[in-house]
PDB file of C-alpha atoms in Angstrom:
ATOM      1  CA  UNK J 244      -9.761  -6.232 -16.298  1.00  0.00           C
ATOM      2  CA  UNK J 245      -6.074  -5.522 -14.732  1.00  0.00           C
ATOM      3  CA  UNK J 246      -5.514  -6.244 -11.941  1.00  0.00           C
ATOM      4  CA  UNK J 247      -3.718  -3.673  -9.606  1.00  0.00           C
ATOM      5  CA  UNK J 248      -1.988  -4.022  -5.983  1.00  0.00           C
ATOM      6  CA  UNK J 249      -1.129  -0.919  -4.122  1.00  0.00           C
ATOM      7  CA  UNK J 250       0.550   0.204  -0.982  1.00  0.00           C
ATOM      8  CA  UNK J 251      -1.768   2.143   1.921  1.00  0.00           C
ATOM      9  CA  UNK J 252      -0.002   4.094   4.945  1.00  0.00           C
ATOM     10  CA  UNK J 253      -1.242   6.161   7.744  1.00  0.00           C
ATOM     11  CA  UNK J 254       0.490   7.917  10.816  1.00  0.00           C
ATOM     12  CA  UNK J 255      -2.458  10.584  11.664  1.00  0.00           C
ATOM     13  CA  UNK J 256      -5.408   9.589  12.823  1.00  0.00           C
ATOM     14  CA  UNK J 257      -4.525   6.182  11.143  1.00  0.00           C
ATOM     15  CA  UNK J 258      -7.743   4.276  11.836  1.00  0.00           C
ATOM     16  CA  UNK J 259      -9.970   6.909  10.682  1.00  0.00           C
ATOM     17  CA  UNK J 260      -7.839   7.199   7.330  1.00  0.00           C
ATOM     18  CA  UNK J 261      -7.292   3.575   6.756  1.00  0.00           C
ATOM     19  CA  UNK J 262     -11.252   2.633   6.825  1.00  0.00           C
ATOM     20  CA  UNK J 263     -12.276   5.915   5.031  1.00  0.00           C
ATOM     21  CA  UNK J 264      -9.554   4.881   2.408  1.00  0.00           C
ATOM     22  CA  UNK J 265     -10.859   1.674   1.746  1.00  0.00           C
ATOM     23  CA  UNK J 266     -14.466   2.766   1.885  1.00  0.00           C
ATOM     24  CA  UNK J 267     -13.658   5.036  -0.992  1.00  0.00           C
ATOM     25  CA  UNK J 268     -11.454   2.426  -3.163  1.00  0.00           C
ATOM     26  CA  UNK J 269     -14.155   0.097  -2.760  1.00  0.00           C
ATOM     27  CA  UNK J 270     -16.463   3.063  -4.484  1.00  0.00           C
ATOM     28  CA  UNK J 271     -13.790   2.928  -7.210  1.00  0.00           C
ATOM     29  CA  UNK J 272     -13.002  -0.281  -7.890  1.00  0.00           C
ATOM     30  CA  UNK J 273     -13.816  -4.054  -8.145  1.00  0.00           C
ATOM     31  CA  UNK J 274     -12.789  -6.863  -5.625  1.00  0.00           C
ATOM     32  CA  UNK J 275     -10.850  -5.181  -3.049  1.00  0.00           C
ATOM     33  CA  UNK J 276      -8.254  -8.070  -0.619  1.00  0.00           C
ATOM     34  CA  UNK J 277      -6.209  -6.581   1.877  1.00  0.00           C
ATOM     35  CA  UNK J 278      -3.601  -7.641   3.729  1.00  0.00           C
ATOM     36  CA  UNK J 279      -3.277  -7.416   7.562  1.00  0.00           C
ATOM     37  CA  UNK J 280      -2.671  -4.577   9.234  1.00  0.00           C
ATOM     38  CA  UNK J 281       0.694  -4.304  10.253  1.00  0.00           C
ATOM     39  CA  UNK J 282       1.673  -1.743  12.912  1.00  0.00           C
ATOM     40  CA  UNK J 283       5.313  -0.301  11.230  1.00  0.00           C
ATOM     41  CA  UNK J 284       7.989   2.320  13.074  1.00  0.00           C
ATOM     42  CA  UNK J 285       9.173   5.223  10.611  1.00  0.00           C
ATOM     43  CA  UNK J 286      11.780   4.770   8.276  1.00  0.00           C
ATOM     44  CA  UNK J 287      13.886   7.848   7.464  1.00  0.00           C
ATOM     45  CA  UNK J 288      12.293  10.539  10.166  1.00  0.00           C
ATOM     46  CA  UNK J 289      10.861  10.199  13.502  1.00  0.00           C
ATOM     47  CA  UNK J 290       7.290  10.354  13.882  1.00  0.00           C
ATOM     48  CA  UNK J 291       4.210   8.151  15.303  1.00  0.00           C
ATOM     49  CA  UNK J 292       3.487   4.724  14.196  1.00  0.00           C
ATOM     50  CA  UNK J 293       2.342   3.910  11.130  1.00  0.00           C
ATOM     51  CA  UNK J 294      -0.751   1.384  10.172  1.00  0.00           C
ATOM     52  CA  UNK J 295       0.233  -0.087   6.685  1.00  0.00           C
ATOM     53  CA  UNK J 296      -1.631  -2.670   4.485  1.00  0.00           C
ATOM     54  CA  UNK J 297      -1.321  -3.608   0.473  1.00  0.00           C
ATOM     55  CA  UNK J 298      -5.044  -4.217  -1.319  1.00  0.00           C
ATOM     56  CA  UNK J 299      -5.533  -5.628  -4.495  1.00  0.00           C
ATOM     57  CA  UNK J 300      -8.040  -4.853  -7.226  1.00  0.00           C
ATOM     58  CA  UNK J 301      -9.257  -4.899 -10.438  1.00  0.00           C
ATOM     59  CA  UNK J 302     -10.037  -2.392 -12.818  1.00  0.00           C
ATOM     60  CA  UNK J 303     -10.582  -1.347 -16.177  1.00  0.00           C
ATOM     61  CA  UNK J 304      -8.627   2.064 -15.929  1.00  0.00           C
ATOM     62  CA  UNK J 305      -4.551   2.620 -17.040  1.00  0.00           C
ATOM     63  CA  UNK J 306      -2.121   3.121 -14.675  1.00  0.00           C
ATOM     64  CA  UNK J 307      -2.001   6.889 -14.939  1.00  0.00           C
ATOM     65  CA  UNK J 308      -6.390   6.999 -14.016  1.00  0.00           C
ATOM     66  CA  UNK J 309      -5.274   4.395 -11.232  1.00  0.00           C
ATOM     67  CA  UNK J 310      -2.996   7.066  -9.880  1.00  0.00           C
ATOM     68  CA  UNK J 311      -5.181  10.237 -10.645  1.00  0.00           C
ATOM     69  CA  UNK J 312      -8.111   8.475  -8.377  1.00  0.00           C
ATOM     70  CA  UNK J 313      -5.371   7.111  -5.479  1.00  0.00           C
ATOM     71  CA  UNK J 314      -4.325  10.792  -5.379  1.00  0.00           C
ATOM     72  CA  UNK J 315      -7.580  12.007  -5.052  1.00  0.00           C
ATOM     73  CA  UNK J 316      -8.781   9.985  -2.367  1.00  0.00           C
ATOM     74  CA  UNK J 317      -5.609  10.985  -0.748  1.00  0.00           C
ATOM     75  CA  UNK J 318      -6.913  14.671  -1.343  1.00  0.00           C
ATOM     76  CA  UNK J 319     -10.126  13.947   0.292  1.00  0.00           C
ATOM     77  CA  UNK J 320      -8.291  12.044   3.483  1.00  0.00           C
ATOM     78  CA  UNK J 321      -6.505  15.139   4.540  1.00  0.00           C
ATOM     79  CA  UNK J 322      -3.393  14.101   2.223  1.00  0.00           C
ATOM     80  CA  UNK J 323      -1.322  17.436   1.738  1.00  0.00           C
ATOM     81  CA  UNK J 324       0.659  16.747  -1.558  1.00  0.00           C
ATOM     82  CA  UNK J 325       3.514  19.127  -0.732  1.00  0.00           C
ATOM     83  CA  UNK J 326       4.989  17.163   1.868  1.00  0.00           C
ATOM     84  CA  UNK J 327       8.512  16.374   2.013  1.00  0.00           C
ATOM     85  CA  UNK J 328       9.083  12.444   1.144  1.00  0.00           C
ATOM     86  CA  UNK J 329       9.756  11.197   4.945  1.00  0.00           C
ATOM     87  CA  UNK J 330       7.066  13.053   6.834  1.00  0.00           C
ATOM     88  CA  UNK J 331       4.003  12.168   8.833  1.00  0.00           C
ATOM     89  CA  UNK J 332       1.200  11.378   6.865  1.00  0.00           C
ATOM     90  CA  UNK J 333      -2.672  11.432   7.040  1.00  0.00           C
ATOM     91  CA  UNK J 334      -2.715   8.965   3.922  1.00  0.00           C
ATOM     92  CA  UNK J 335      -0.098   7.557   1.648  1.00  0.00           C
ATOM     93  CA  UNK J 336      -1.724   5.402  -1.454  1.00  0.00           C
ATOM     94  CA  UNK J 337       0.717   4.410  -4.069  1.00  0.00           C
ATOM     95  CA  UNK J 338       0.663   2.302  -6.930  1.00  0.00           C
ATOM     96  CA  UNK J 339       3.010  -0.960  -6.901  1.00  0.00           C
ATOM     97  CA  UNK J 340       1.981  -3.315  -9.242  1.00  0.00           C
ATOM     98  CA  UNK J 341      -0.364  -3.204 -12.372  1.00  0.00           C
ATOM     99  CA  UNK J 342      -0.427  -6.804 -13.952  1.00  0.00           C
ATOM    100  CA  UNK J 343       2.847  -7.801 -14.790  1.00  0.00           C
ATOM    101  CA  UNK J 344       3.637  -3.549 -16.281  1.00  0.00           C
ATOM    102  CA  UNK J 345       7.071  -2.655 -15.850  1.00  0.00           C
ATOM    103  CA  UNK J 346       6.875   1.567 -16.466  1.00  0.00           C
ATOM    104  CA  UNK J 347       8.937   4.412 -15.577  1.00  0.00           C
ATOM    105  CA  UNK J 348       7.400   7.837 -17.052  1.00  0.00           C
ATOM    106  CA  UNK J 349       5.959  10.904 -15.040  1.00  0.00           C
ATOM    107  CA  UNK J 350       3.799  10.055 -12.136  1.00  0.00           C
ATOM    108  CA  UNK J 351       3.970   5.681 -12.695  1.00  0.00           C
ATOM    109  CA  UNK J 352       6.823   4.091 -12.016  1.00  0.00           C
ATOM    110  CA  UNK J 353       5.702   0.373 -11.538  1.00  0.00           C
ATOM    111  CA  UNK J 354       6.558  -2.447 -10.302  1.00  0.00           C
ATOM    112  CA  UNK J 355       7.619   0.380  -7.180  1.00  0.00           C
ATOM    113  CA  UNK J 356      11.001   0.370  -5.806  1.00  0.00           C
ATOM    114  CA  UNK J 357       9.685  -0.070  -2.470  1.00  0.00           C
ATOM    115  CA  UNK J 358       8.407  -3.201  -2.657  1.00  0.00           C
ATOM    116  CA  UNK J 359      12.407  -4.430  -2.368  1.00  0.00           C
ATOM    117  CA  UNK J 360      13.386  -1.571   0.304  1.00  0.00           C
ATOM    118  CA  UNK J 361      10.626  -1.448   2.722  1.00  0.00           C
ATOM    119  CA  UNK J 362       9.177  -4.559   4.970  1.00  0.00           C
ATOM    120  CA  UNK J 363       5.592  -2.666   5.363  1.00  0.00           C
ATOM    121  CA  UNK J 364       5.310  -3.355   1.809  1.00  0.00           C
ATOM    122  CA  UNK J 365       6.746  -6.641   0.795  1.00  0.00           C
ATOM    123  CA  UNK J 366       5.522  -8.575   4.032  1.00  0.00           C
ATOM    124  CA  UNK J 367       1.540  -7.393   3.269  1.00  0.00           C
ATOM    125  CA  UNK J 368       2.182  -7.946  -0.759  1.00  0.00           C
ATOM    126  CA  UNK J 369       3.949 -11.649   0.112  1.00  0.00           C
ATOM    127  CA  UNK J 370       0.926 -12.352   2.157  1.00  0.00           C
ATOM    128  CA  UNK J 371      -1.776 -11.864  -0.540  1.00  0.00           C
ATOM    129  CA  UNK J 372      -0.288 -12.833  -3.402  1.00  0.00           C
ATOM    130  CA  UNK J 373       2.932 -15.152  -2.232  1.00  0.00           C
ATOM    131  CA  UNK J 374       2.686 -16.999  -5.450  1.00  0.00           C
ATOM    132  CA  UNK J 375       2.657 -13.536  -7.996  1.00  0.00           C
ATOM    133  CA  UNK J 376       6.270 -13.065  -9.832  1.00  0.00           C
ATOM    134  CA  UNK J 377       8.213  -9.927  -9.433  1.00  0.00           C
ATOM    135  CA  UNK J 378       7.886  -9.022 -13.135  1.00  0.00           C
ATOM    136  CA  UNK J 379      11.871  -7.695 -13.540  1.00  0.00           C
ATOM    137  CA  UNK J 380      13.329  -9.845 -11.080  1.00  0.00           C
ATOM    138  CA  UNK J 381      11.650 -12.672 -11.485  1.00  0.00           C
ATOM    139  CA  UNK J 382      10.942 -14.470  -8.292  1.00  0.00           C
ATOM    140  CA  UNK J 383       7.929 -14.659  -6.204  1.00  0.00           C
ATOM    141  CA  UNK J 384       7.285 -12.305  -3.461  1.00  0.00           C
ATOM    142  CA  UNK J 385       6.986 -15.349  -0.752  1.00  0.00           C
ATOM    143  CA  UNK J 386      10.720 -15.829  -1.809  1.00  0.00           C
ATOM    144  CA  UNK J 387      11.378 -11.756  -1.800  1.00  0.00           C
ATOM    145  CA  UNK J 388      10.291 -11.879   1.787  1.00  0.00           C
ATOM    146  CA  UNK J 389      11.624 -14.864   2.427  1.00  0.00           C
ATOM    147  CA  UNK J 390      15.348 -13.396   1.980  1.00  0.00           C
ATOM    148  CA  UNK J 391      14.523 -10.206   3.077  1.00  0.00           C
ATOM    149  CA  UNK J 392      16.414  -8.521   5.986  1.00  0.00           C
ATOM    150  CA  UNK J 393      13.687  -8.016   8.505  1.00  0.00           C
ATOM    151  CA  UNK J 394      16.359  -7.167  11.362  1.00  0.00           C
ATOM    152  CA  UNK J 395      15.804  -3.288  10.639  1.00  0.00           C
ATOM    153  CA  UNK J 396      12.529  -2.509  10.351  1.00  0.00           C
ATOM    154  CA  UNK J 397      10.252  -3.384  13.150  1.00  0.00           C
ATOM    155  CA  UNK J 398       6.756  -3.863  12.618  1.00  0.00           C
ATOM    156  CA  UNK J 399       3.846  -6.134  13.380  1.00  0.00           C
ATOM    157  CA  UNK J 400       0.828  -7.802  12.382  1.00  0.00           C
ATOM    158  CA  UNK J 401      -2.611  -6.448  13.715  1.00  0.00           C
ATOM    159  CA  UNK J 402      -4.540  -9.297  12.486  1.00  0.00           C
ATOM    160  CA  UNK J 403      -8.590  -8.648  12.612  1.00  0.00           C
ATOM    161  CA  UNK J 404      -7.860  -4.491  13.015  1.00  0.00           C
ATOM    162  CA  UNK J 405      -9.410  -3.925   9.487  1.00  0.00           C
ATOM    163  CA  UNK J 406     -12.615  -5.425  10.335  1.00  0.00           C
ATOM    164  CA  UNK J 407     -12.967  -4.233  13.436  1.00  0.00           C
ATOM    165  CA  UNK J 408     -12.351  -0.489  11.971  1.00  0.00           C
ATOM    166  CA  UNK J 409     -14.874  -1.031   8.902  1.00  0.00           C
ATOM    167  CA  UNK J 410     -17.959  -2.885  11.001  1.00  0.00           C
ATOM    168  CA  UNK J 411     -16.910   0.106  14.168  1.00  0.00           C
ATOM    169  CA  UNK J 412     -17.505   2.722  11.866  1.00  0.00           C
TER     170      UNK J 412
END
């Protein structure tokens, strides 16, 4: 078993996709964790808020099944896949980290760039697995966070939102 962390964001109906989402992961694959919630403005465009959260997994499937299913439950979310990058989105489920891979060929490119760039990702991926090493730049993502620059990108936690969405609906 791999195990697999990846990146979920919503800015349309975000509570609907969010718990659908993880409904259908948890179809997919073994031993979901998420993160918090954490309530994020755009970066690059304006648009609504975003909900964004990082889950971890484990699986038996490569990287390239890992993305084939994260697209497709995209699909079924409302996801259309022609959007331009920094756009409102129904559902946004990419692959960050797949044990300790480092891979750059067609549709995986892991660990993902964004985990360094964007605070909705590092801050939920410090929080469940502060301890886990960056495998090309070798410190922790507690430490990542730790010395990122958070003065940019406002966002904040919505702790117990998750439950209350899965148990509501």
């Amino acid at each position: 078993m791999s195990t697999v962390y990846i990146s979920i964001g919503s800015n349309l109906e975000r509570e609907k996709n969010v718990a659908q989402s993880i409904r259908l992961l948890n179809e997919h694959f073994d031993h979901l964790h998420c993160s918090t919630i954490y309530e994020t403005v755009p970066v690059g465009f304006e648009g609504g808020l975003f909900y964004n959260l990082v889950v971890r997994f484990e699986t038996e499937l490569s990287p390239e099944d890992v993305v084939n299913a994260l697209k497709s439950i995209e699909t079924t979310c409302g996801r259309i896949h022609n959007q331009k990058k920094f756009s409102n989105r129904s559902l946004d489920l990419d692959l960050l980290l797949y044990d300790d891979l480092v891979i750059n060929q067609g549709k995986v490119n892991i660990p993902r760039q964004e985990i360094l760039d964007y605070a909705f990702v590092l801050e939920p991926l410090a929080e469940i697995a502060p301890d886990l090493i960056h495998p090309q730049i070798g410190k922790s993502y507690a430490e990542l966070w730790q010395a990122f620059d958070q003065s940019d990108q406002a966002q904040r936690p919505l702790t117990g939102l998750l439950e209350r969405m899965l148990f509501d609906q």
